PDB file of C-alpha atoms in Angstrom:
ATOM      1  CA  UNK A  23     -76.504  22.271 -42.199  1.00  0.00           C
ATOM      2  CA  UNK A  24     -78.399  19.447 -40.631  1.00  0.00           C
ATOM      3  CA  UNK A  25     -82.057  19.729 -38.696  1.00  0.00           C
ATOM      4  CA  UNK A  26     -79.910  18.729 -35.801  1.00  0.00           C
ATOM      5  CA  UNK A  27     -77.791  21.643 -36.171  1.00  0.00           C
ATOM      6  CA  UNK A  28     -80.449  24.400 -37.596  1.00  0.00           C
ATOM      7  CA  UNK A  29     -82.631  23.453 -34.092  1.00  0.00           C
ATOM      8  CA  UNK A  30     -80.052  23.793 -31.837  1.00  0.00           C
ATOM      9  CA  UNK A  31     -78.559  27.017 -33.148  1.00  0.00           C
ATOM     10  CA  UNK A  32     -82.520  28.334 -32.556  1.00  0.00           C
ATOM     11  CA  UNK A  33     -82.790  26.910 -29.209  1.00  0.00           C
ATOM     12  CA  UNK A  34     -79.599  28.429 -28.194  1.00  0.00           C
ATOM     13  CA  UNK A  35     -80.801  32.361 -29.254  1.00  0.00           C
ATOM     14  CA  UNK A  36     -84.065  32.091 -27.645  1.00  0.00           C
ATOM     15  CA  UNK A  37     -82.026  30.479 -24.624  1.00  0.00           C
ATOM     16  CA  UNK A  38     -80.508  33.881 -25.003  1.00  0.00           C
ATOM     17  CA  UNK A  39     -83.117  36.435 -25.648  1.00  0.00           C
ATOM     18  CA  UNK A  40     -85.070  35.260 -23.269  1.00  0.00           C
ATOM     19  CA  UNK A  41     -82.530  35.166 -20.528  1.00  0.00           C
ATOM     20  CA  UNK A  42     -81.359  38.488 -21.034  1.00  0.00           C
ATOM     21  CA  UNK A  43     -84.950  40.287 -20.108  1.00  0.00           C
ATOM     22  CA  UNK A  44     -83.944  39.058 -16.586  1.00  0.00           C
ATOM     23  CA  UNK A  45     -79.761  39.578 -15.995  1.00  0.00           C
ATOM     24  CA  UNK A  46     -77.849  42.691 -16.239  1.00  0.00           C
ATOM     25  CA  UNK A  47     -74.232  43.249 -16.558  1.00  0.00           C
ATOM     26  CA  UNK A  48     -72.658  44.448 -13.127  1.00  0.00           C
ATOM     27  CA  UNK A  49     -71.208  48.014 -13.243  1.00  0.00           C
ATOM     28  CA  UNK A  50     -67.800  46.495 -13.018  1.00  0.00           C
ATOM     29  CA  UNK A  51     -67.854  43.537 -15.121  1.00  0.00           C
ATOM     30  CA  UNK A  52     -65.726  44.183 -18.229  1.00  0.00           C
ATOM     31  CA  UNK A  53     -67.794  44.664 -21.615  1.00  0.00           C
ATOM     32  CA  UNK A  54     -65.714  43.840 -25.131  1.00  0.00           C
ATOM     33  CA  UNK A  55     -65.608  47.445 -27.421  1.00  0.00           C
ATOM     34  CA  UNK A  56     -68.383  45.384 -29.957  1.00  0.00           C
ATOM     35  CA  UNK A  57     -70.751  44.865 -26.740  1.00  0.00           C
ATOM     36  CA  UNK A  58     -70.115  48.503 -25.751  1.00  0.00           C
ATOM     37  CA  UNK A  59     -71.041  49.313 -29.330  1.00  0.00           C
ATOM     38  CA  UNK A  60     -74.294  47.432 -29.061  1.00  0.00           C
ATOM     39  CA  UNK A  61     -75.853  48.297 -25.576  1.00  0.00           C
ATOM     40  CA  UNK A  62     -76.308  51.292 -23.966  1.00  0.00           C
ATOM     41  CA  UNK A  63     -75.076  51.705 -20.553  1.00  0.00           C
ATOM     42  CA  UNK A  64     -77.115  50.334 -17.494  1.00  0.00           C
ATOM     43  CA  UNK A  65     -77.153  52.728 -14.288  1.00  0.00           C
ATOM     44  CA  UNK A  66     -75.880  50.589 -10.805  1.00  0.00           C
ATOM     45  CA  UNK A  67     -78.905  48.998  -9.846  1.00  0.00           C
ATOM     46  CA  UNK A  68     -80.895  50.238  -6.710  1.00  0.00           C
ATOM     47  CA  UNK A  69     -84.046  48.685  -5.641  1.00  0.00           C
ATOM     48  CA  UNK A  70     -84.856  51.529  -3.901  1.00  0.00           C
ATOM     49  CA  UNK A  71     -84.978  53.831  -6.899  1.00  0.00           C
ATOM     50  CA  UNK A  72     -87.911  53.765  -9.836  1.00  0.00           C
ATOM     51  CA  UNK A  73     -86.533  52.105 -13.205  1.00  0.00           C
ATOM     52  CA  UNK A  74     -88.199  54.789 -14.582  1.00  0.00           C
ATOM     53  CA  UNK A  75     -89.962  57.917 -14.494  1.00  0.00           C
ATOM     54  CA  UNK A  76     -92.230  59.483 -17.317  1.00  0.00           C
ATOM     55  CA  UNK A  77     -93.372  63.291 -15.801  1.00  0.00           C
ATOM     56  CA  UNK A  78     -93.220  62.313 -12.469  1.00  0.00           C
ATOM     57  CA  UNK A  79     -95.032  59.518 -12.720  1.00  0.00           C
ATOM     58  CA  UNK A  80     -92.466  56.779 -11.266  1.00  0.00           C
ATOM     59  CA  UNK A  81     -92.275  52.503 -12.765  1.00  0.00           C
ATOM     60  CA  UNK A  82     -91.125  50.804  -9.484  1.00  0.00           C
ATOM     61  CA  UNK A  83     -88.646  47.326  -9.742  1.00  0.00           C
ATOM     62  CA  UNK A  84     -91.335  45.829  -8.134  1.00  0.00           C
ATOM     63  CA  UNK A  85     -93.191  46.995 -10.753  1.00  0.00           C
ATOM     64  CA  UNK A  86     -90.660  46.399 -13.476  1.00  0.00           C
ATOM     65  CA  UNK A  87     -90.239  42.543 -11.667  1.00  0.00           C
ATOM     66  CA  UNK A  88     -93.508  41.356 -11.264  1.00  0.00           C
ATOM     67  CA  UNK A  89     -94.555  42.387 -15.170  1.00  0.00           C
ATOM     68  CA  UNK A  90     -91.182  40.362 -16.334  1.00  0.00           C
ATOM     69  CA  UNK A  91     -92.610  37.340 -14.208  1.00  0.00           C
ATOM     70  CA  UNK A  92     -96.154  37.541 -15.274  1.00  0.00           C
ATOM     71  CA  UNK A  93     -95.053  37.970 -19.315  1.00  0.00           C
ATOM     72  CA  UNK A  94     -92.422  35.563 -19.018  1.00  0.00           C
ATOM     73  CA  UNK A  95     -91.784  33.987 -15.498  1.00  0.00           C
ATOM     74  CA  UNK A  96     -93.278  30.599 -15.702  1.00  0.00           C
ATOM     75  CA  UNK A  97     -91.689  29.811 -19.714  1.00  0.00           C
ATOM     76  CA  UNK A  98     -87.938  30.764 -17.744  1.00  0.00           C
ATOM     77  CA  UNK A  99     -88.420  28.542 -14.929  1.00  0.00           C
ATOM     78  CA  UNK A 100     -89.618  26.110 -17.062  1.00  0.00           C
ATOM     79  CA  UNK A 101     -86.732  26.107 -19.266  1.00  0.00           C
ATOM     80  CA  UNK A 102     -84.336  26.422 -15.596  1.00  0.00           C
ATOM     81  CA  UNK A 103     -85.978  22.930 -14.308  1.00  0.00           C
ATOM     82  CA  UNK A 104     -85.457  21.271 -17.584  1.00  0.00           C
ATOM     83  CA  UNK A 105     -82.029  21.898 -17.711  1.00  0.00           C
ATOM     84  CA  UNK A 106     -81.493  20.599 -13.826  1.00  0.00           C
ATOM     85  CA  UNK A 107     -83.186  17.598 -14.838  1.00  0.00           C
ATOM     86  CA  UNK A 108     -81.787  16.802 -18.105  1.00  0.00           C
ATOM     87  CA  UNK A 109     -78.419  17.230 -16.076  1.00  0.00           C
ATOM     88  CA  UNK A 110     -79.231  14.907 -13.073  1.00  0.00           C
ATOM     89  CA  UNK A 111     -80.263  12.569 -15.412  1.00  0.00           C
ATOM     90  CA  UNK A 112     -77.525  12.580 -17.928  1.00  0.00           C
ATOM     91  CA  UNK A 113     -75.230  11.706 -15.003  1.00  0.00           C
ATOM     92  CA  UNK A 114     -77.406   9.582 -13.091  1.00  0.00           C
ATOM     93  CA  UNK A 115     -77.369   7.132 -16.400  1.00  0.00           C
ATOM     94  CA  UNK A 116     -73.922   8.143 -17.243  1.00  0.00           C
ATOM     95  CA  UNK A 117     -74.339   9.471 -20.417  1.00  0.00           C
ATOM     96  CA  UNK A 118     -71.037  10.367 -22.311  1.00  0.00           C
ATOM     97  CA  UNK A 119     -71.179  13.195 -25.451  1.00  0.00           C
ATOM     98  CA  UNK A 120     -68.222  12.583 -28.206  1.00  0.00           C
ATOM     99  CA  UNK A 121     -66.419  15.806 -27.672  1.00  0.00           C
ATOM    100  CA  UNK A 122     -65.650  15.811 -31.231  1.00  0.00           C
ATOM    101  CA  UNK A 123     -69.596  16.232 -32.054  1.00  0.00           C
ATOM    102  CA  UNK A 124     -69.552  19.169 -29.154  1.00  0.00           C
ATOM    103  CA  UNK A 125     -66.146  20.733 -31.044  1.00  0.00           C
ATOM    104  CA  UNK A 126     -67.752  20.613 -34.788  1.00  0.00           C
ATOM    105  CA  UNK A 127     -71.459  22.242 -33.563  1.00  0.00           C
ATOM    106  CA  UNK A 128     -68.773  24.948 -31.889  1.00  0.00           C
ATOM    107  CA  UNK A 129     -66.790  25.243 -34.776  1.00  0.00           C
ATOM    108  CA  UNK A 130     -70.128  25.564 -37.051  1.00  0.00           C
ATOM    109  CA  UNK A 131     -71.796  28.265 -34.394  1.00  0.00           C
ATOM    110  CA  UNK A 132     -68.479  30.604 -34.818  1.00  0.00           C
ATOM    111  CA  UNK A 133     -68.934  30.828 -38.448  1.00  0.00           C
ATOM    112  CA  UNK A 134     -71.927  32.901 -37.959  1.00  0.00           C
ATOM    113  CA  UNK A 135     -69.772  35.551 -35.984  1.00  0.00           C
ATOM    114  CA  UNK A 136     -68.214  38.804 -37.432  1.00  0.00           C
ATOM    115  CA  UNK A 137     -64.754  39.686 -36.584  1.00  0.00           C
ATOM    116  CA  UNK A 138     -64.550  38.977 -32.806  1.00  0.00           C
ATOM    117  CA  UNK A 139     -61.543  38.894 -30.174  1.00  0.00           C
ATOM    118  CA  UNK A 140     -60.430  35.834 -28.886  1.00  0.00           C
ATOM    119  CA  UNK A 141     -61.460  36.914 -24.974  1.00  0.00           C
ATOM    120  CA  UNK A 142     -65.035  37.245 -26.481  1.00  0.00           C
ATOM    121  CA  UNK A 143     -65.038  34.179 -29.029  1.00  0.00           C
ATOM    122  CA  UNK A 144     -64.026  32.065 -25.582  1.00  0.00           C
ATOM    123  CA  UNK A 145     -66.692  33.807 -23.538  1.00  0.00           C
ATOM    124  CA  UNK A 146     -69.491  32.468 -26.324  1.00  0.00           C
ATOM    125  CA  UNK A 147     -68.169  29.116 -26.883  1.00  0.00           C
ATOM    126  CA  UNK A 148     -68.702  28.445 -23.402  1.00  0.00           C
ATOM    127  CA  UNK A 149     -72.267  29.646 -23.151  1.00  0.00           C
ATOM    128  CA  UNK A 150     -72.909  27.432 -26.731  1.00  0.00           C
ATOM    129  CA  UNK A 151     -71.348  24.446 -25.418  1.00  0.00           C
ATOM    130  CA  UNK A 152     -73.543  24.580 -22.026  1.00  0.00           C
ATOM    131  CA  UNK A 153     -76.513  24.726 -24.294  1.00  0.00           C
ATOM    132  CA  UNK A 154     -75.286  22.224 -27.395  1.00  0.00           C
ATOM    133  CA  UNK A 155     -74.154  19.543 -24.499  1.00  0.00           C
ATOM    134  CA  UNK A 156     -77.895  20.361 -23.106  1.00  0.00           C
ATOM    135  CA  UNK A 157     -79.387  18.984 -26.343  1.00  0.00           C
ATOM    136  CA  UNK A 158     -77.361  15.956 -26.501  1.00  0.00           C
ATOM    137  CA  UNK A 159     -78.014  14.979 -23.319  1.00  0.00           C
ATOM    138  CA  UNK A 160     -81.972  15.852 -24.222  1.00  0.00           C
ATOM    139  CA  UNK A 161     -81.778  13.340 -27.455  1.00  0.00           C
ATOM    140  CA  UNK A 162     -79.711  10.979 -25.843  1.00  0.00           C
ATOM    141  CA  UNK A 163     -82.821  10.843 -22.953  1.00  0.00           C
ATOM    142  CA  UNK A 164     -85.846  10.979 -25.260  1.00  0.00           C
ATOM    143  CA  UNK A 165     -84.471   8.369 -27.544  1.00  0.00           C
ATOM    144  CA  UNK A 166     -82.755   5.894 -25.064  1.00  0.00           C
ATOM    145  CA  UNK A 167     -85.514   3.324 -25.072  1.00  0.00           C
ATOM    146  CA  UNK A 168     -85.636   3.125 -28.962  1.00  0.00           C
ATOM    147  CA  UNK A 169     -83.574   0.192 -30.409  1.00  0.00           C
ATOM    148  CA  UNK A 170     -81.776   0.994 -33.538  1.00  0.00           C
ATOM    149  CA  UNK A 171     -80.582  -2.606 -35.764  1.00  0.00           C
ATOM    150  CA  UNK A 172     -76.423  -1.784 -36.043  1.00  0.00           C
ATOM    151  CA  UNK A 173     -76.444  -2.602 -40.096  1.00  0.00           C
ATOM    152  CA  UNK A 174     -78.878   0.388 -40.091  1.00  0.00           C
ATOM    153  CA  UNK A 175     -76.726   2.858 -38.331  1.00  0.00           C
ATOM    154  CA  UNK A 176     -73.680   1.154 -40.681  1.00  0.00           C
ATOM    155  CA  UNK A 177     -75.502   1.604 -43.833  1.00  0.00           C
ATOM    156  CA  UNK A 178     -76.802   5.315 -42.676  1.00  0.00           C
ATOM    157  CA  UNK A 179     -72.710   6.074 -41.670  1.00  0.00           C
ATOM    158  CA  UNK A 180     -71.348   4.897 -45.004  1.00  0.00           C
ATOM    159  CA  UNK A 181     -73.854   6.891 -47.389  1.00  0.00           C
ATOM    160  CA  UNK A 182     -73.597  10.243 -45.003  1.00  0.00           C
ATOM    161  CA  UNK A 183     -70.493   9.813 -43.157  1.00  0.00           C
ATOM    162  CA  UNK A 184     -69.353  12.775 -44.971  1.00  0.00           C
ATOM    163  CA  UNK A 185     -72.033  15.467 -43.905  1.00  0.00           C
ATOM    164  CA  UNK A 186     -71.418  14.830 -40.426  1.00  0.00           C
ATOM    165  CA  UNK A 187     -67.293  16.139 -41.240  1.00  0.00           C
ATOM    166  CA  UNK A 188     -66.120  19.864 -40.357  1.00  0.00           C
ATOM    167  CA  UNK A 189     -63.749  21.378 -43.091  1.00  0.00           C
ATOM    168  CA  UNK A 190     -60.845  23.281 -42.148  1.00  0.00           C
ATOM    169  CA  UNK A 191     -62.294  26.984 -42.576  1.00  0.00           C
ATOM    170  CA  UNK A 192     -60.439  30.323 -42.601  1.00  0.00           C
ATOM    171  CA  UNK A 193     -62.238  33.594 -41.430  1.00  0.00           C
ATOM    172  CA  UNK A 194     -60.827  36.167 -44.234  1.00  0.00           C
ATOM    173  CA  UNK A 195     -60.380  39.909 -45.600  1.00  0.00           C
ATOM    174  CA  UNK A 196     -58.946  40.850 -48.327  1.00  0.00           C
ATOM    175  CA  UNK A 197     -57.786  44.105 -50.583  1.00  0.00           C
ATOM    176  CA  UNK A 198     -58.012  44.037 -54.004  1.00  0.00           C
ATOM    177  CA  UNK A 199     -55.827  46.462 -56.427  1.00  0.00           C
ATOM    178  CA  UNK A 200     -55.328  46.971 -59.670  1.00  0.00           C
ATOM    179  CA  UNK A 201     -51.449  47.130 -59.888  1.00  0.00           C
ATOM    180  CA  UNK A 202     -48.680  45.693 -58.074  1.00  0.00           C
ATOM    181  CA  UNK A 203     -47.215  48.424 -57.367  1.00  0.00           C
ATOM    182  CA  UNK A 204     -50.368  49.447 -55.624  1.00  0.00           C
ATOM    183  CA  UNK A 205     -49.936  46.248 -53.997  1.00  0.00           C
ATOM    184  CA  UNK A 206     -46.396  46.726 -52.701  1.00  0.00           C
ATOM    185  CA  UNK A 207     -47.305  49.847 -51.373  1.00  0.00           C
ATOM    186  CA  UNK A 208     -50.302  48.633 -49.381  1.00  0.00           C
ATOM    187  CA  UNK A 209     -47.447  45.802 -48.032  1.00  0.00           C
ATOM    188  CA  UNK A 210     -45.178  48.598 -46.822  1.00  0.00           C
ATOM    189  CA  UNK A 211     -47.562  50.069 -44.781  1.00  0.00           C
ATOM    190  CA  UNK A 212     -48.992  47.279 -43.476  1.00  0.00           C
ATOM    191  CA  UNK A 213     -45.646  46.156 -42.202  1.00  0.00           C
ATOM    192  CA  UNK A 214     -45.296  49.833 -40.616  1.00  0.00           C
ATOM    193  CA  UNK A 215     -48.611  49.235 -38.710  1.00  0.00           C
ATOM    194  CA  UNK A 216     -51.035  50.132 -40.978  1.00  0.00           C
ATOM    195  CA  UNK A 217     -54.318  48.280 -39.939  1.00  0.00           C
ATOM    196  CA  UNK A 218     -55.982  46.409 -42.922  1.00  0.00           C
ATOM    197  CA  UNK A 219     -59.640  47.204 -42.729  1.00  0.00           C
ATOM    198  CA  UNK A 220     -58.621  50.752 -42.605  1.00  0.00           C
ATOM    199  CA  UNK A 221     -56.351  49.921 -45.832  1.00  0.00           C
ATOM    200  CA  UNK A 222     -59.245  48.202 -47.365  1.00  0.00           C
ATOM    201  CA  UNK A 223     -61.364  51.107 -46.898  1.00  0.00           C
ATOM    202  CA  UNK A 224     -58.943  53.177 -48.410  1.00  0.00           C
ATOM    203  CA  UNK A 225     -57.362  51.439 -51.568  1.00  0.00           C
ATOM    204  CA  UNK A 226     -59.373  48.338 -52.269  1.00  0.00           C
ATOM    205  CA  UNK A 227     -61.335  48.240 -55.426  1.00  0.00           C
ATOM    206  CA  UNK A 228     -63.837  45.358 -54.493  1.00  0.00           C
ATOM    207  CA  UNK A 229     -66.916  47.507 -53.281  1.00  0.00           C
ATOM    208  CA  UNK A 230     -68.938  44.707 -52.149  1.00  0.00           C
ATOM    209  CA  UNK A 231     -66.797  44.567 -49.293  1.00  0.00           C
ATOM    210  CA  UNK A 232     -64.190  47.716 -49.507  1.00  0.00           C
ATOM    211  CA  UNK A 233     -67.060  49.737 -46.563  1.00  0.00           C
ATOM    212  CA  UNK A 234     -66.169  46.620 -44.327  1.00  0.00           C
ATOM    213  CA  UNK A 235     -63.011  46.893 -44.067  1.00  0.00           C
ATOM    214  CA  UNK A 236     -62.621  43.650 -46.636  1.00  0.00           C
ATOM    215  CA  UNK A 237     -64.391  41.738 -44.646  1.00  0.00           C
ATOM    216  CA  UNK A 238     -65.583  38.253 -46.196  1.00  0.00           C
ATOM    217  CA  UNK A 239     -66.471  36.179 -43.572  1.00  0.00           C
ATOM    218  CA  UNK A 240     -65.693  32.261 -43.305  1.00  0.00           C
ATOM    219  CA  UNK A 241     -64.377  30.175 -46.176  1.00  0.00           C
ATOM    220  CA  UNK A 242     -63.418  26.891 -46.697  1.00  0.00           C
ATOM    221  CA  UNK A 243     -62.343  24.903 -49.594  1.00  0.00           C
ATOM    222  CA  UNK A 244     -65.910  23.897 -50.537  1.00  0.00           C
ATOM    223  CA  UNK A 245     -67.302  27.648 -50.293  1.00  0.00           C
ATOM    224  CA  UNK A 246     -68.922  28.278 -53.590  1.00  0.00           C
ATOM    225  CA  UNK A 247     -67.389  31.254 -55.596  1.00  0.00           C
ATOM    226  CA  UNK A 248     -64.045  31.102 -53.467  1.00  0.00           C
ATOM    227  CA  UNK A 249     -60.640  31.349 -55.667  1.00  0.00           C
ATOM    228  CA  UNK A 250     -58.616  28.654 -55.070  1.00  0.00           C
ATOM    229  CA  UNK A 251     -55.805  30.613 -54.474  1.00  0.00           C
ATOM    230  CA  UNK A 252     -57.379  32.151 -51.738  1.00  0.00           C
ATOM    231  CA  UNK A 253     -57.327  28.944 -49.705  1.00  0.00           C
ATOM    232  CA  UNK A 254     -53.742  27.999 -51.008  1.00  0.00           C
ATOM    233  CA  UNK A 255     -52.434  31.366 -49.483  1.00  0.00           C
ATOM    234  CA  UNK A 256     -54.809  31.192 -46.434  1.00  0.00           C
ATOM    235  CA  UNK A 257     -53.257  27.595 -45.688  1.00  0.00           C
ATOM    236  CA  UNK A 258     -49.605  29.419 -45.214  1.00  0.00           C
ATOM    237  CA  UNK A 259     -50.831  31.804 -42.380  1.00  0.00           C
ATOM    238  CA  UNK A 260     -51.336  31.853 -38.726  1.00  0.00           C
ATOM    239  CA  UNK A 261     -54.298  33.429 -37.175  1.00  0.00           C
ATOM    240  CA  UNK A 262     -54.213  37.891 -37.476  1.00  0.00           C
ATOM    241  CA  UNK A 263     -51.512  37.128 -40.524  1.00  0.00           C
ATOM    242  CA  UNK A 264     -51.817  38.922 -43.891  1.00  0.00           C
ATOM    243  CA  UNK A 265     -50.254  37.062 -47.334  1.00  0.00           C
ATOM    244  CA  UNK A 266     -48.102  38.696 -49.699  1.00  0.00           C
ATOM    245  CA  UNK A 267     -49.891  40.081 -52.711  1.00  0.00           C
ATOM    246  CA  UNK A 268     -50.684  37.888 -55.457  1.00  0.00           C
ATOM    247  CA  UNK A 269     -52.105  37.909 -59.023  1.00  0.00           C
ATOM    248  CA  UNK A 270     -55.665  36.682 -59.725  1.00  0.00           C
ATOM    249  CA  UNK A 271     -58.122  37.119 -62.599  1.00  0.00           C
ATOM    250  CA  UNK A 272     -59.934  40.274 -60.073  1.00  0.00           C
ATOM    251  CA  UNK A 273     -56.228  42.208 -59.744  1.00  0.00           C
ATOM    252  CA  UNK A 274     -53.225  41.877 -57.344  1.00  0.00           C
ATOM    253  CA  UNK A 275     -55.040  40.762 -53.715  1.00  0.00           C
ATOM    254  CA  UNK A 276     -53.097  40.737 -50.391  1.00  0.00           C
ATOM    255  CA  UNK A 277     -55.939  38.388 -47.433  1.00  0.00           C
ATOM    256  CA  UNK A 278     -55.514  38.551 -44.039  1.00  0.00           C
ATOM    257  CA  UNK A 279     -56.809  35.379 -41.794  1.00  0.00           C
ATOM    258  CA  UNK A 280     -58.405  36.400 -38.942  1.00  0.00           C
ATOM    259  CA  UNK A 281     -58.867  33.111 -37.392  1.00  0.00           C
ATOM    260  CA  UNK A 282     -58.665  29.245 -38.529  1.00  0.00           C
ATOM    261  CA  UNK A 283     -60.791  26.506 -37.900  1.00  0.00           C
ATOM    262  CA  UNK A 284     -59.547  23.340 -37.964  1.00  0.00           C
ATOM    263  CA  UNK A 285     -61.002  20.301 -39.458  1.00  0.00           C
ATOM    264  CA  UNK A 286     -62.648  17.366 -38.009  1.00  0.00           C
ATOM    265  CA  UNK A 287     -63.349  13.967 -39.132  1.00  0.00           C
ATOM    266  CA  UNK A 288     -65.010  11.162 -37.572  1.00  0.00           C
ATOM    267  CA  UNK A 289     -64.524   7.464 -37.516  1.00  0.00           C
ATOM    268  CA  UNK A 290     -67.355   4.923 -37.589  1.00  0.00           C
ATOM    269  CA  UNK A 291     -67.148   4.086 -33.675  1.00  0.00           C
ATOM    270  CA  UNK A 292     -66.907   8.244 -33.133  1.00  0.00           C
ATOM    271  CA  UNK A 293     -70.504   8.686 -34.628  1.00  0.00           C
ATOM    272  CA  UNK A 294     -72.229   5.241 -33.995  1.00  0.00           C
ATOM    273  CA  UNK A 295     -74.164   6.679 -31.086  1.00  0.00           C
ATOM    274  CA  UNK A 296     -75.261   9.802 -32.493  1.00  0.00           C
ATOM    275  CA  UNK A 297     -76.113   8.173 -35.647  1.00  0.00           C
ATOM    276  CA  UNK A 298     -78.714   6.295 -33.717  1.00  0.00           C
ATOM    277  CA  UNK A 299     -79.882   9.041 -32.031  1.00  0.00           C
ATOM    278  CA  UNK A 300     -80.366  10.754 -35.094  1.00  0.00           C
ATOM    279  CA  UNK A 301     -82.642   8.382 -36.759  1.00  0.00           C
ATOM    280  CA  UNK A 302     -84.289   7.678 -33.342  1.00  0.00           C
ATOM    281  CA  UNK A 303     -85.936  11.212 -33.351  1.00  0.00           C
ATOM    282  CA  UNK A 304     -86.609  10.529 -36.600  1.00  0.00           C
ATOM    283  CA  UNK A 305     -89.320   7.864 -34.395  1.00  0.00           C
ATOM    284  CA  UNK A 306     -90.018  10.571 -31.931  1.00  0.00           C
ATOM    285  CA  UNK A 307     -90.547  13.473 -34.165  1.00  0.00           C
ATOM    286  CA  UNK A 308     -89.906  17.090 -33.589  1.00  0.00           C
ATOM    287  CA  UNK A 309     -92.629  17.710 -31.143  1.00  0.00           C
ATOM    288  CA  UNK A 310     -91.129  15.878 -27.989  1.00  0.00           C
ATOM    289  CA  UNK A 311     -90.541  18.185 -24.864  1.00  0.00           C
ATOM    290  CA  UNK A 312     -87.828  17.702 -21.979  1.00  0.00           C
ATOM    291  CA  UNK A 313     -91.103  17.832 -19.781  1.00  0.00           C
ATOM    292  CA  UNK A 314     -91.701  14.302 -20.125  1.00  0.00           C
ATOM    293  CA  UNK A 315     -88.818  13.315 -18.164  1.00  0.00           C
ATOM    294  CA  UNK A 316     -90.007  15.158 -14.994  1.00  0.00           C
ATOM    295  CA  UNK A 317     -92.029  12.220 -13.693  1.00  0.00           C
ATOM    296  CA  UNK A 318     -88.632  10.325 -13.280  1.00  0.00           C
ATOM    297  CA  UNK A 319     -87.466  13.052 -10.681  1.00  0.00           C
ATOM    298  CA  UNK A 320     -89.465  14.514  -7.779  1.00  0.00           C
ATOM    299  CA  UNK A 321     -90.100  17.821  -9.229  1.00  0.00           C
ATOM    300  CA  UNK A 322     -92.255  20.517  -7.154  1.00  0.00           C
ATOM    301  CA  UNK A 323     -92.380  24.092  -8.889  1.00  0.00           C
ATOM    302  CA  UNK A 324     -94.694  27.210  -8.112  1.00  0.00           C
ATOM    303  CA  UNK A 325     -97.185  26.528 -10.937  1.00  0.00           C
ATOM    304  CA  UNK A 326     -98.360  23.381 -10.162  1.00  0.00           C
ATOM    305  CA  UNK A 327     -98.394  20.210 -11.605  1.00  0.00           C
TER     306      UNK A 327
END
């Protein structure tokens, strides 16, 4: 994973952390059975009322508001502004992002989810791309004035063109047995409706992974320790498909994919412009703030100058 990656992926959960100390979800908005599994429930909110109340003694929302602003008011509006101006400017100097670049740093951010449905996988990939197309625009800015010779973005894209590719990647499960009969039988129900993690759970003899239902993760054709015929088998199937068992050195396996990401390759004139970017901030350094842009728009906040 490159620095350009690994910083991004940071900046993107402390985008989030931080952001959720100040929004709620509304009491009708709908919540995916893994959110509902991970927060408790938030009472409909009513300025009127105390947030809380330890033995009678009540915490107002002004309270409960002016001790989120104090402890982290002026980093959040900080972080607001630099977004509206990295935006204005972006389109003010017409800046253009290779959606391919935007697609791979998606792709790359979904391998680090768990088994996730589709309505909440679209939900996050939105929210990542605001923030990933944020820090494109931000490099694109910072770096502008810095001239870059062409052989040296050539000779840079011909030694690492490869690291900047996405391989096609499966997200996988699997059930290992030690017979095939065992095997067919595990078939049989999963084509009556069986569900596999609870199959897993119930027959599989790998127990690194039989307590998760299976569950692997994401694997492509370069994952280290991954059977080959894994990814032969995974290529066959469509996203929520299961194989038919075969034989391997650990027993008779059936896999289910649970989603497939496809691969991307660039061309030359696809990654020219990041390329220079790239070694640009390699002139800049990893110090360089989005607040040096605000003299280029007229920018008037609450804490001064």
């Amino acid at each position: 994973m490159t620095r350009k990656v690994l910083w991004g992926i940071i900046v993107i959960l402390l985008v989030t952390n931080a952001t959720t100390l100040f929004f709620e979800l509304k009491p009708n908005e709908q919540v995916s059975p893994s959110q509902e599994n991970q927060a408790k429930p938030v009472k409909e909110e009513d300025e009127r009322e105390p947030v809380a109340t330890i033995d009678g003694t009540e915490i107002t929302h002004q309270d409960w508001l002016t001790s989120l602003k104090e402890q982290h008011g002026e980093a959040v509006l900080e972080e607001l502004i630099n977004k509206e101006i990295v935006l204005q400017l972006a389109e003010k100097n017409d800046i253009k992002i290779e959606k391919k670049l935007i697609e791979r740093e998606l792709s790359l951010m979904e391998t680090m989810q768990t088994i996730t449905d589709d309505k909440t996988i679209q939900t996050k990939r939105e929210q990542w791309e605001d923030q990933i197309t944020y820090n494109y625009y931000l490099d694109e800015l910072i770096t502008r004035d810095i001239k870059i010779n062409e052989d040296t973005i050539k000779d840079y894209y011909d030694s690492y063109k490869e690291q900047f590719d996405f391989t096609e990647t499966y997200q996988l499960s699997h059930i290992v047995v030690s017979s095939e009969a065992e095997a067919n039988k595990i078939t049989k129900e999963l084509k009556e409706g069986a569900s596999f993690s609870v199959l897993a759970r119930e027959y599989s003899n790998d127990e690194s992974t039989k307590d998760k239902g299976g569950y692997l993760g994401y694997f492509s054709k370069e994952s280290a320790y991954f059977p080959s015929e894994y990814y032969e088998h995974a290529q066959k199937l469509s996203s929520d498909a299961y194989s038919k068992p075969f034989k391997t050195n650990q027993g008779y396996i059936l896999i289910k994919v649970h989603r497939t990401l496809p691969g991307i390759t660039f061309t030359y004139d696809e990654l020219k412009n990041q390329i220079k970017r790239q070694l640009a901030l390699d002139y800049v350094g990893d110090s360089y703030s989005p607040k040096v842009l605000w003299e280029e728009l007229n920018v008037n906040w609450m804490y001064g100058d």
